[in-house]
mmCIF file of C-alpha atoms in Angstrom:
data_model
loop_
_atom_site.group_PDB
_atom_site.id
_atom_site.type_symbol
_atom_site.label_atom_id
_atom_site.label_comp_id
_atom_site.label_asym_id
_atom_site.label_seq_id
_atom_site.Cartn_x
_atom_site.Cartn_y
_atom_site.Cartn_z
ATOM 1 C CA MET A 1 -0.189 -0.145 0.136
ATOM 2 C CA LEU A 2 3.031 2.340 0.807
ATOM 3 C CA SER A 3 4.710 1.759 -2.482
ATOM 4 C CA ASN A 4 1.086 2.643 -4.453
ATOM 5 C CA VAL A 5 0.988 6.070 -2.363
ATOM 6 C CA VAL A 6 4.453 6.743 -2.896
ATOM 7 C CA VAL A 7 4.750 5.597 -6.737
ATOM 8 C CA VAL A 8 1.517 7.963 -7.508
ATOM 9 C CA LEU A 9 2.626 10.800 -5.321
ATOM 10 C CA VAL A 10 6.085 11.588 -6.647
ATOM 11 C CA ALA A 11 4.802 10.932 -10.125
ATOM 12 C CA VAL A 12 2.207 13.656 -9.323
ATOM 13 C CA VAL A 13 4.772 16.214 -7.771
ATOM 14 C CA VAL A 14 7.269 15.345 -10.686
ATOM 15 C CA ALA A 15 4.629 15.887 -12.990
ATOM 16 C CA ALA A 16 3.066 19.155 -11.681
ATOM 17 C CA LEU A 17 6.979 20.450 -11.800
ATOM 18 C CA LEU A 18 7.915 19.609 -15.210
ATOM 19 C CA PHE A 19 4.493 21.214 -16.418
ATOM 20 C CA SER A 20 5.070 24.454 -14.023
ATOM 21 C CA ARG A 21 5.314 27.914 -15.774
ATOM 22 C CA LYS A 22 8.914 28.151 -14.453
ATOM 23 C CA LEU A 23 10.479 24.960 -16.137
ATOM 24 C CA GLN A 24 7.926 25.786 -19.158
ATOM 25 C CA THR A 25 9.662 28.993 -19.730
ATOM 26 C CA SER A 26 13.157 27.915 -18.844
ATOM 27 C CA VAL A 27 15.562 28.108 -22.046
ATOM 28 C CA THR A 28 18.096 25.637 -19.933
ATOM 29 C CA TRP A 29 15.541 23.142 -18.840
ATOM 30 C CA GLN A 30 13.493 23.024 -22.328
ATOM 31 C CA ALA A 31 17.340 22.419 -24.016
ATOM 32 C CA THR A 32 18.237 20.001 -21.595
ATOM 33 C CA VAL A 33 14.566 17.790 -21.243
ATOM 34 C CA THR A 34 15.062 17.166 -25.062
ATOM 35 C CA PRO A 35 18.191 14.733 -25.284
ATOM 36 C CA LEU A 36 17.495 13.622 -21.366
ATOM 37 C CA ALA A 37 14.430 12.117 -22.772
ATOM 38 C CA SER A 38 15.665 11.118 -25.790
ATOM 39 C CA ILE A 39 18.315 9.397 -23.987
ATOM 40 C CA ILE A 40 16.219 7.345 -21.070
ATOM 41 C CA GLY A 41 13.002 7.033 -23.326
ATOM 42 C CA SER A 42 13.573 3.812 -24.425
ATOM 43 C CA GLY A 43 16.491 2.843 -23.008
ATOM 44 C CA PHE A 44 14.492 2.522 -19.680
ATOM 45 C CA LEU A 45 12.249 0.082 -20.566
ATOM 46 C CA VAL A 46 14.501 -2.554 -22.260
ATOM 47 C CA SER A 47 17.963 -2.270 -20.403
ATOM 48 C CA VAL A 48 16.746 -4.233 -17.250
ATOM 49 C CA PRO A 49 15.536 -7.174 -18.784
ATOM 50 C CA LEU A 50 18.316 -7.432 -21.510
ATOM 51 C CA LEU A 51 21.015 -6.837 -18.850
ATOM 52 C CA ALA A 52 19.676 -9.028 -16.125
ATOM 53 C CA GLY A 53 19.698 -11.935 -18.855
ATOM 54 C CA GLU A 54 23.017 -11.487 -19.843
ATOM 55 C CA VAL A 55 25.348 -10.370 -16.896
ATOM 56 C CA GLY A 56 23.224 -10.599 -13.797
ATOM 57 C CA ASN A 57 24.183 -8.363 -10.895
ATOM 58 C CA TRP A 58 26.952 -6.972 -13.128
ATOM 59 C CA SER A 59 24.486 -5.391 -14.646
ATOM 60 C CA VAL A 60 24.994 -1.786 -12.756
ATOM 61 C CA PHE A 61 29.001 -1.909 -13.634
ATOM 62 C CA ALA A 62 27.700 -2.815 -17.607
ATOM 63 C CA MET A 63 25.342 0.268 -17.624
ATOM 64 C CA ALA A 64 27.983 2.604 -15.846
ATOM 65 C CA ALA A 65 30.807 1.234 -18.425
ATOM 66 C CA LEU A 66 27.681 2.282 -21.313
ATOM 67 C CA ILE A 67 27.389 5.322 -19.944
ATOM 68 C CA GLY A 68 30.781 6.435 -19.512
ATOM 69 C CA ALA A 69 31.788 5.684 -23.248
ATOM 70 C CA ALA A 70 28.406 7.609 -24.609
ATOM 71 C CA TYR A 71 29.754 10.135 -22.253
ATOM 72 C CA LEU A 72 33.139 10.529 -24.365
ATOM 73 C CA VAL A 73 31.275 10.116 -27.289
ATOM 74 C CA GLY A 74 29.212 13.162 -26.602
ATOM 75 C CA ALA A 75 32.273 14.978 -25.631
ATOM 76 C CA ALA A 76 33.074 14.896 -29.728
ATOM 77 C CA ILE A 77 29.770 16.235 -30.616
ATOM 78 C CA ARG A 78 30.169 18.765 -28.039
ATOM 79 C CA PHE A 79 33.514 19.697 -29.746
ATOM 80 C CA ASN A 80 31.895 19.535 -32.971
ATOM 81 C CA ILE A 81 29.161 22.177 -31.885
ATOM 82 C CA ARG A 82 31.699 24.396 -30.489
ATOM 83 C CA TYR A 83 34.383 24.316 -33.421
ATOM 84 C CA VAL A 84 32.994 22.778 -36.387
ATOM 85 C CA GLU A 85 29.783 24.612 -36.939
ATOM 86 C CA PRO A 86 31.017 27.966 -37.130
ATOM 87 C CA LEU A 87 33.871 26.398 -39.845
ATOM 88 C CA LEU A 88 30.867 24.671 -41.758
ATOM 89 C CA ALA A 89 29.137 28.078 -41.819
ATOM 90 C CA SER A 90 31.951 29.877 -43.484
ATOM 91 C CA ALA A 91 32.724 26.802 -45.881
ATOM 92 C CA ALA A 92 30.448 28.511 -48.859
ATOM 93 C CA GLN A 93 33.483 31.133 -48.848
ATOM 94 C CA ASP A 94 36.010 28.996 -49.116
ATOM 95 C CA LYS A 95 37.513 28.243 -52.564
ATOM 96 C CA GLY A 96 36.610 24.288 -52.094
ATOM 97 C CA PRO A 97 34.987 22.261 -50.117
ATOM 98 C CA ARG A 98 37.009 20.956 -46.806
ATOM 99 C CA ILE A 99 37.252 17.291 -45.664
ATOM 100 C CA GLU A 100 35.387 18.630 -42.425
ATOM 101 C CA GLU A 101 32.257 19.501 -44.788
ATOM 102 C CA SER A 102 32.036 16.324 -46.895
ATOM 103 C CA LEU A 103 32.515 14.252 -43.636
ATOM 104 C CA GLU A 104 29.593 16.100 -42.162
ATOM 105 C CA ARG A 105 27.562 15.288 -45.111
ATOM 106 C CA LEU A 106 28.414 12.002 -44.913
ATOM 107 C CA SER A 107 27.263 11.821 -41.673
ATOM 108 C CA HIS A 108 23.972 13.388 -42.450
ATOM 109 C CA LEU A 109 23.795 10.518 -44.574
ATOM 110 C CA VAL A 110 24.447 7.750 -41.894
ATOM 111 C CA LEU A 111 21.826 9.701 -39.569
ATOM 112 C CA ALA A 112 19.036 9.536 -42.145
ATOM 113 C CA PHE A 113 19.776 5.666 -42.113
ATOM 114 C CA ALA A 114 20.024 5.571 -38.364
ATOM 115 C CA TYR A 115 16.706 7.523 -38.203
ATOM 116 C CA PHE A 116 15.190 4.675 -40.217
ATOM 117 C CA VAL A 117 15.942 2.174 -37.804
ATOM 118 C CA SER A 118 15.032 3.873 -34.737
ATOM 119 C CA VAL A 119 11.815 5.012 -36.116
ATOM 120 C CA THR A 120 11.400 1.160 -36.461
ATOM 121 C CA TYR A 121 12.622 0.470 -32.983
ATOM 122 C CA TYR A 122 10.400 2.758 -31.044
ATOM 123 C CA LEU A 123 7.535 1.542 -32.755
ATOM 124 C CA VAL A 124 7.875 -2.265 -32.604
ATOM 125 C CA LEU A 125 8.871 -1.547 -28.609
ATOM 126 C CA LEU A 126 5.424 0.770 -28.354
ATOM 127 C CA SER A 127 3.647 -2.453 -30.067
ATOM 128 C CA ASN A 128 5.098 -5.157 -27.830
ATOM 129 C CA PHE A 129 4.131 -3.099 -24.660
ATOM 130 C CA LEU A 130 0.623 -2.412 -26.051
ATOM 131 C CA LEU A 131 0.276 -6.026 -26.513
ATOM 132 C CA ASN A 132 1.784 -6.741 -22.949
ATOM 133 C CA GLY A 133 -0.839 -4.629 -21.848
ATOM 134 C CA PHE A 134 -3.801 -6.933 -22.683
ATOM 135 C CA GLY A 135 -1.925 -10.015 -21.682
ATOM 136 C CA ILE A 136 -0.658 -11.108 -25.565
ATOM 137 C CA THR A 137 2.628 -11.967 -26.922
ATOM 138 C CA ASP A 138 2.569 -12.494 -30.587
ATOM 139 C CA ALA A 139 5.465 -11.047 -32.480
ATOM 140 C CA ASP A 140 3.819 -11.067 -35.905
ATOM 141 C CA LEU A 141 0.893 -9.402 -34.463
ATOM 142 C CA ALA A 142 3.196 -6.667 -33.130
ATOM 143 C CA LYS A 143 4.653 -6.032 -36.194
ATOM 144 C CA ALA A 144 1.542 -5.962 -37.769
ATOM 145 C CA ILE A 145 0.666 -3.191 -35.783
ATOM 146 C CA THR A 146 3.854 -1.580 -36.255
ATOM 147 C CA SER A 147 3.250 -1.543 -40.107
ATOM 148 C CA ALA A 148 0.152 -0.198 -39.470
ATOM 149 C CA ILE A 149 1.219 2.786 -37.303
ATOM 150 C CA LEU A 150 4.375 3.481 -40.140
ATOM 151 C CA ALA A 151 1.790 3.631 -42.564
ATOM 152 C CA ALA A 152 -0.452 6.007 -40.929
ATOM 153 C CA ILE A 153 2.611 8.277 -40.287
ATOM 154 C CA GLY A 154 3.605 8.103 -43.915
ATOM 155 C CA SER A 155 0.140 9.168 -45.076
ATOM 156 C CA LEU A 156 -0.317 11.768 -42.462
ATOM 157 C CA GLY A 157 2.861 13.191 -43.371
ATOM 158 C CA PHE A 158 2.103 12.890 -46.791
ATOM 159 C CA PHE A 159 -0.919 14.575 -46.597
ATOM 160 C CA LYS A 160 -1.237 16.921 -43.943
ATOM 161 C CA GLY A 161 2.599 16.496 -42.452
ATOM 162 C CA LEU A 162 3.170 15.771 -38.567
ATOM 163 C CA SER A 163 3.169 18.963 -37.083
ATOM 164 C CA SER A 164 0.009 18.601 -35.225
ATOM 165 C CA VAL A 165 1.166 15.223 -33.953
ATOM 166 C CA GLU A 166 4.639 16.575 -32.788
ATOM 167 C CA ARG A 167 2.664 18.837 -30.374
ATOM 168 C CA VAL A 168 2.074 15.372 -28.361
ATOM 169 C CA GLU A 169 5.813 15.125 -27.475
ATOM 170 C CA LYS A 170 5.878 17.913 -24.726
ATOM 171 C CA TYR A 171 3.000 16.001 -23.045
ATOM 172 C CA ALA A 172 4.792 12.760 -23.356
ATOM 173 C CA VAL A 173 8.046 13.503 -22.464
ATOM 174 C CA GLY A 174 6.699 14.768 -18.771
ATOM 175 C CA ILE A 175 4.442 11.983 -18.731
ATOM 176 C CA ASN A 176 7.657 9.856 -19.206
ATOM 177 C CA LEU A 177 9.883 11.597 -16.721
ATOM 178 C CA ALA A 178 7.160 11.709 -14.067
ATOM 179 C CA VAL A 179 6.607 7.647 -14.474
ATOM 180 C CA ILE A 180 10.167 7.136 -13.997
ATOM 181 C CA ALA A 181 10.591 9.648 -11.166
ATOM 182 C CA GLY A 182 7.574 7.718 -9.343
ATOM 183 C CA LEU A 183 9.263 4.085 -10.209
ATOM 184 C CA LEU A 184 12.115 5.367 -8.353
ATOM 185 C CA GLY A 185 10.381 6.087 -5.494
ATOM 186 C CA GLY A 186 8.851 2.866 -5.629
ATOM 187 C CA LEU A 187 11.686 1.174 -5.800
ATOM 188 C CA LEU A 188 13.393 3.354 -2.807
ATOM 189 C CA VAL A 189 10.428 1.882 -0.607
ATOM 190 C CA TYR A 190 10.625 -1.570 -2.225
ATOM 191 C CA ASN A 191 14.635 -2.034 -1.482
ATOM 192 C CA GLY A 192 14.129 0.007 2.185
ATOM 193 C CA GLY A 193 11.359 -2.527 3.155
ATOM 194 C CA ALA A 194 13.343 -5.518 2.089
ATOM 195 C CA LEU A 195 16.253 -4.066 4.072
ATOM 196 C CA LEU A 196 14.361 -3.671 7.326
ATOM 197 C CA ALA A 197 12.917 -7.188 7.105
ATOM 198 C CA GLY A 198 16.306 -8.873 6.086
ATOM 199 C CA SER A 199 15.582 -10.154 2.844
ATOM 200 C CA TRP A 200 17.550 -8.100 1.084
ATOM 201 C CA GLN A 201 19.574 -10.280 -1.138
ATOM 202 C CA LEU A 202 21.296 -10.464 -4.524
ATOM 203 C CA ASP A 203 20.794 -13.374 -6.831
ATOM 204 C CA PRO A 204 23.343 -15.971 -5.501
ATOM 205 C CA SER A 205 23.680 -17.976 -9.035
ATOM 206 C CA GLY A 206 25.188 -15.002 -10.605
ATOM 207 C CA LYS A 207 26.229 -14.741 -14.295
ATOM 208 C CA PRO A 208 29.353 -14.683 -15.877
ATOM 209 C CA PHE A 209 30.976 -11.321 -17.307
ATOM 210 C CA ASP A 210 32.640 -12.523 -20.346
ATOM 211 C CA LEU A 211 33.586 -11.806 -24.116
ATOM 212 C CA ASN A 212 30.134 -12.691 -25.176
ATOM 213 C CA SER A 213 28.367 -10.039 -22.763
ATOM 214 C CA VAL A 214 30.890 -7.199 -23.949
ATOM 215 C CA GLN A 215 29.975 -7.999 -27.281
ATOM 216 C CA VAL A 216 26.069 -7.873 -26.302
ATOM 217 C CA LEU A 217 27.125 -4.661 -24.310
ATOM 218 C CA LEU A 218 28.418 -2.965 -27.491
ATOM 219 C CA GLY A 219 25.074 -4.144 -29.309
ATOM 220 C CA LEU A 220 23.166 -2.194 -26.388
ATOM 221 C CA LEU A 221 24.697 1.464 -27.350
ATOM 222 C CA ILE A 222 21.130 2.670 -28.511
ATOM 223 C CA VAL A 223 19.965 2.566 -24.453
ATOM 224 C CA VAL A 224 22.042 5.400 -23.984
ATOM 225 C CA GLN A 225 21.724 7.094 -27.175
ATOM 226 C CA GLY A 226 19.917 10.533 -27.647
ATOM 227 C CA PHE A 227 22.771 13.289 -26.830
ATOM 228 C CA GLU A 228 23.560 14.106 -30.185
ATOM 229 C CA THR A 229 19.586 15.655 -30.417
ATOM 230 C CA SER A 230 21.902 18.943 -29.135
ATOM 231 C CA ARG A 231 23.753 18.831 -32.226
ATOM 232 C CA PHE A 232 20.464 19.540 -34.241
ATOM 233 C CA MET A 233 18.925 22.011 -32.220
ATOM 234 C CA GLY A 234 20.965 25.287 -33.487
ATOM 235 C CA ASP A 235 17.569 26.712 -35.020
ATOM 236 C CA SER A 236 16.375 27.227 -31.195
ATOM 237 C CA TYR A 237 19.342 27.470 -28.954
ATOM 238 C CA ASP A 238 23.071 29.052 -29.306
ATOM 239 C CA ALA A 239 25.977 26.405 -29.096
ATOM 240 C CA GLU A 240 26.986 27.230 -25.522
ATOM 241 C CA THR A 241 23.489 26.448 -24.480
ATOM 242 C CA ARG A 242 23.348 23.230 -26.109
ATOM 243 C CA ILE A 243 27.011 22.154 -24.959
ATOM 244 C CA LYS A 244 26.109 22.845 -21.468
ATOM 245 C CA THR A 245 22.376 21.426 -21.572
ATOM 246 C CA MET A 246 23.973 18.211 -23.326
ATOM 247 C CA ARG A 247 26.160 17.983 -20.191
ATOM 248 C CA TYR A 248 23.168 18.360 -17.926
ATOM 249 C CA ALA A 249 21.255 15.573 -20.028
ATOM 250 C CA GLN A 250 24.009 12.952 -19.662
ATOM 251 C CA TRP A 251 24.733 13.729 -16.036
ATOM 252 C CA ILE A 252 21.163 13.293 -14.940
ATOM 253 C CA SER A 253 20.685 10.382 -16.918
ATOM 254 C CA THR A 254 23.445 8.895 -15.545
ATOM 255 C CA VAL A 255 22.162 9.405 -12.197
ATOM 256 C CA ILE A 256 18.834 8.338 -12.990
ATOM 257 C CA TYR A 257 20.276 4.822 -14.621
ATOM 258 C CA ILE A 258 22.723 4.107 -12.132
ATOM 259 C CA LEU A 259 20.310 4.421 -9.376
ATOM 260 C CA PHE A 260 17.618 2.600 -11.406
ATOM 261 C CA PHE A 261 20.018 -0.786 -11.739
ATOM 262 C CA ILE A 262 21.207 -0.499 -8.111
ATOM 263 C CA LEU A 263 17.551 -0.494 -6.656
ATOM 264 C CA MET A 264 16.117 -2.737 -9.710
ATOM 265 C CA THR A 265 19.127 -5.547 -9.110
ATOM 266 C CA VAL A 266 17.253 -7.161 -5.907
ATOM 267 C CA LEU A 267 14.348 -7.799 -8.210
ATOM 268 C CA PHE A 268 16.190 -9.732 -10.796
ATOM 269 C CA PRO A 269 15.705 -13.160 -9.437
ATOM 270 C CA LEU A 270 11.946 -12.627 -10.073
ATOM 271 C CA LEU A 271 12.484 -12.351 -13.709
ATOM 272 C CA GLY A 272 12.577 -16.113 -13.955
ATOM 273 C CA GLU A 273 12.690 -17.161 -17.467
ATOM 274 C CA ASP A 274 11.042 -14.050 -18.727
ATOM 275 C CA LYS A 275 13.810 -11.693 -20.394
ATOM 276 C CA GLY A 276 11.680 -10.300 -23.098
ATOM 277 C CA ILE A 277 11.575 -6.495 -23.799
ATOM 278 C CA THR A 278 8.677 -6.130 -21.893
ATOM 279 C CA ALA A 279 9.677 -8.169 -18.864
ATOM 280 C CA ILE A 280 10.201 -5.315 -17.157
ATOM 281 C CA ILE A 281 6.592 -4.626 -16.709
ATOM 282 C CA ALA A 282 5.837 -7.847 -15.064
ATOM 283 C CA LEU A 283 8.956 -7.177 -12.698
ATOM 284 C CA VAL A 284 7.693 -3.502 -11.344
ATOM 285 C CA GLY A 285 4.309 -5.009 -10.369
ATOM 286 C CA GLN A 286 5.984 -6.629 -7.602
ATOM 287 C CA VAL A 287 7.167 -2.893 -6.574
ATOM 288 C CA ALA A 288 3.736 -1.412 -6.627
ATOM 289 C CA LEU A 289 0.168 -2.451 -8.297
ATOM 290 C CA VAL A 290 0.050 0.901 -10.290
ATOM 291 C CA LEU A 291 3.448 0.566 -11.569
ATOM 292 C CA PRO A 292 2.789 -1.674 -14.633
ATOM 293 C CA VAL A 293 -0.211 0.465 -16.023
ATOM 294 C CA MET A 294 1.683 3.762 -15.753
ATOM 295 C CA LEU A 295 4.447 2.365 -17.242
ATOM 296 C CA THR A 296 2.796 0.920 -19.894
ATOM 297 C CA ILE A 297 1.042 4.442 -20.557
ATOM 298 C CA GLY A 298 4.552 6.094 -20.324
ATOM 299 C CA ALA A 299 6.214 3.751 -22.711
ATOM 300 C CA ILE A 300 3.328 3.810 -25.234
ATOM 301 C CA ALA A 301 3.764 7.601 -25.167
ATOM 302 C CA SER A 302 7.182 8.011 -25.153
ATOM 303 C CA GLN A 303 7.694 5.729 -27.952
ATOM 304 C CA PHE A 304 5.254 7.152 -30.218
ATOM 305 C CA SER A 305 6.536 10.657 -29.472
ATOM 306 C CA ALA A 306 10.206 9.703 -29.910
ATOM 307 C CA SER A 307 9.454 8.019 -33.796
ATOM 308 C CA VAL A 308 7.344 10.964 -34.600
ATOM 309 C CA ALA A 309 10.202 13.264 -33.951
ATOM 310 C CA ASP A 310 12.688 11.161 -35.734
ATOM 311 C CA SER A 311 10.396 10.606 -38.715
ATOM 312 C CA VAL A 312 10.309 14.330 -38.723
ATOM 313 C CA GLY A 313 14.236 14.438 -38.390
ATOM 314 C CA CYS A 314 14.718 12.092 -41.072
ATOM 315 C CA ALA A 315 12.422 13.546 -43.213
ATOM 316 C CA GLY A 316 14.421 16.653 -42.792
ATOM 317 C CA LEU A 317 17.737 15.199 -43.601
ATOM 318 C CA ILE A 318 16.341 13.537 -46.791
ATOM 319 C CA GLU A 319 15.257 16.614 -48.165
ATOM 320 C CA GLU A 320 18.568 18.286 -47.432
ATOM 321 C CA ILE A 321 20.611 15.396 -48.654
ATOM 322 C CA ALA A 322 18.374 15.199 -51.879
ATOM 323 C CA ASN A 323 19.019 19.099 -52.327
ATOM 324 C CA ARG A 324 15.097 19.570 -51.931
ATOM 325 C CA ARG A 325 14.787 17.548 -54.907
ATOM 326 C CA ILE A 326 12.619 15.564 -52.680
ATOM 327 C CA SER A 327 10.029 17.130 -50.214
ATOM 328 C CA LEU A 328 8.953 16.598 -47.025
ATOM 329 C CA ARG A 329 5.872 15.414 -47.761
ATOM 330 C CA HIS A 330 7.406 12.728 -49.796
ATOM 331 C CA ALA A 331 10.225 11.790 -47.788
ATOM 332 C CA TYR A 332 7.143 10.711 -45.352
ATOM 333 C CA PRO A 333 6.142 7.533 -47.375
ATOM 334 C CA VAL A 334 9.477 6.589 -48.117
ATOM 335 C CA ILE A 335 10.713 6.261 -44.219
ATOM 336 C CA ALA A 336 7.493 4.366 -43.962
ATOM 337 C CA VAL A 337 8.141 2.053 -46.668
ATOM 338 C CA VAL A 338 11.940 1.180 -45.100
ATOM 339 C CA ALA A 339 11.075 0.684 -41.703
ATOM 340 C CA ILE A 340 8.254 -1.418 -42.734
ATOM 341 C CA GLY A 341 10.731 -3.579 -44.519
ATOM 342 C CA ILE A 342 12.958 -3.482 -41.445
ATOM 343 C CA THR A 343 10.234 -4.413 -39.132
ATOM 344 C CA TRP A 344 9.311 -7.572 -41.016
ATOM 345 C CA ASN A 345 13.061 -9.025 -41.620
ATOM 346 C CA LEU A 346 14.443 -8.331 -38.064
ATOM 347 C CA ASP A 347 13.326 -9.694 -35.019
ATOM 348 C CA VAL A 348 13.368 -6.793 -32.000
ATOM 349 C CA PHE A 349 16.933 -7.580 -30.462
ATOM 350 C CA ARG A 350 18.444 -7.560 -34.037
ATOM 351 C CA ILE A 351 16.453 -4.078 -34.353
ATOM 352 C CA ILE A 352 18.384 -2.927 -31.354
ATOM 353 C CA THR A 353 21.766 -4.007 -32.048
ATOM 354 C CA LEU A 354 21.182 -2.523 -35.836
ATOM 355 C CA ALA A 355 20.185 0.854 -34.109
ATOM 356 C CA SER A 356 23.127 0.851 -31.763
ATOM 357 C CA GLN A 357 25.246 0.001 -35.070
ATOM 358 C CA ALA A 358 23.619 2.564 -37.047
ATOM 359 C CA PHE A 359 24.148 5.355 -34.769
ATOM 360 C CA ALA A 360 27.874 4.418 -34.023
ATOM 361 C CA LEU A 361 28.483 4.661 -37.583
ATOM 362 C CA PHE A 362 26.953 8.427 -37.310
ATOM 363 C CA TYR A 363 28.919 8.953 -34.040
ATOM 364 C CA LEU A 364 32.273 7.476 -35.706
ATOM 365 C CA VAL A 365 31.934 10.227 -38.433
ATOM 366 C CA GLN A 366 31.430 12.626 -36.155
ATOM 367 C CA ALA A 367 34.530 11.493 -34.312
ATOM 368 C CA CYS A 368 36.559 11.535 -37.557
ATOM 369 C CA VAL A 369 35.187 15.442 -38.444
ATOM 370 C CA ALA A 370 36.411 16.044 -34.684
ATOM 371 C CA LEU A 371 39.999 14.349 -35.616
ATOM 372 C CA SER A 372 40.295 16.531 -38.599
ATOM 373 C CA VAL A 373 39.597 20.069 -37.367
ATOM 374 C CA VAL A 374 41.704 19.218 -34.357
ATOM 375 C CA HIS A 375 44.872 17.981 -36.404
ATOM 376 C CA GLY A 376 44.769 21.182 -38.660
ATOM 377 C CA GLY A 377 43.823 23.332 -35.772
ATOM 378 C CA ARG A 378 47.144 23.958 -34.263
ATOM 379 C CA ASP A 379 46.142 26.970 -31.898
ATOM 380 C CA LEU A 380 43.081 24.615 -30.175
ATOM 381 C CA PRO A 381 43.572 23.934 -26.872
ATOM 382 C CA HIS A 382 43.996 20.699 -25.306
ATOM 383 C CA ARG A 383 45.265 19.302 -28.695
ATOM 384 C CA LYS A 384 46.905 16.474 -27.985
ATOM 385 C CA ARG A 385 44.664 15.291 -25.638
ATOM 386 C CA ASN A 386 41.527 15.825 -27.911
ATOM 387 C CA MET A 387 43.223 13.934 -30.285
ATOM 388 C CA ALA A 388 43.384 11.092 -28.279
ATOM 389 C CA LEU A 389 40.160 11.335 -26.896
ATOM 390 C CA PHE A 390 38.550 11.364 -30.251
ATOM 391 C CA ALA A 391 40.774 8.479 -31.735
ATOM 392 C CA ALA A 392 39.377 6.282 -28.860
ATOM 393 C CA VAL A 393 35.888 7.687 -29.711
ATOM 394 C CA ALA A 394 36.534 6.611 -32.993
ATOM 395 C CA LEU A 395 37.639 3.064 -31.930
ATOM 396 C CA PHE A 396 35.012 2.511 -29.874
ATOM 397 C CA CYS A 397 32.314 3.429 -31.996
ATOM 398 C CA LEU A 398 34.274 0.715 -34.897
ATOM 399 C CA ALA A 399 34.162 -1.914 -32.305
ATOM 400 C CA VAL A 400 30.316 -1.379 -31.758
ATOM 401 C CA LEU A 401 29.642 -1.502 -35.510
ATOM 402 C CA LEU A 402 32.002 -4.918 -36.155
ATOM 403 C CA PHE A 403 31.428 -6.620 -32.787
ATOM 404 C CA GLY A 404 28.286 -5.774 -31.334
ATOM 405 C CA ILE A 405 25.585 -8.647 -31.398
ATOM 406 C CA PRO A 406 22.325 -8.930 -30.385
ATOM 407 C CA SER A 407 21.271 -10.303 -27.039
ATOM 408 C CA ALA A 408 20.193 -14.040 -26.913
ATOM 409 C CA SER A 409 17.258 -13.120 -24.614
#
């Protein structure tokens, strides 16, 4: 009973805070919440069952390693915001194209493909969580629902655009963050009760952390991806604001993820044989009866808004790459067709890994852009340190691309 009260109370208080006039009009918060919501939006749902199934009690350390790697990747993106964007803005005045400009264009092409995969990823998750809410587990039905939603997005984008649907994102982000806060509150009560009762203990069986585990972990980069959205918010915020708020988003998500895994680890034995992507719904029911419903609603809302946001981003990139020979309205059906093809040809675990690899390739090219600028910029501060850092980022992204594998869950 206490857990239910705490969950609802914390969620309501946090929702009231998130939708308060002060935060809604805060430039810093609005610039922070977009990458923050992207980082924790889907990763929060799938990371627990996948990591619990692969590395068990080592999950919190595995997540910490992923977060640490993502923060270093974020350093390359932040460098590019500060130094590469002004360089690209002045490129038109140069006699010929710079290598950085060519790499940047290549990264946009890669990002467009990554968006194809991420739209599929978000909607496959949505469909699975929707069916789970009705007690149904059917991969083909989930794919059919995903295809129907994609067809609807493609049609709506073609005939009317997605601006009206984009407005849902602001509310979906607030709802999802409030649900996550409620979940953390409930987990604190659950762990505190277990400690007081003397029943708090980790899974004694344990799981090995071997080379296969490392490869699966590489294939889960998508669960901490999303910080790069700050790179493409230049029309709304200046460079320093985006750099600062990307850091804030990664710091806040780090605290949330680490606290989440510390508090969830004691529940891992209750997963049993269920290591599917929706397993967290049944698991949080052990904490508070209201959580499965709240988490399902939050999952559906957040995945839909994320899929719309990435569809809009992808359409914009397609228009840009095609030099406006393909209009936005014509790009949406293309996105829908490609995403439907991915949906029916790959299972959900392969889609997760493919999404990780697609964004890793984008990060790899961005790291190469940063390396090129550092190499040519003799007067840049911390030049040697940045060369080593961005080279390490590039190698990490290459490792995700080459060695990341799907979970066997």
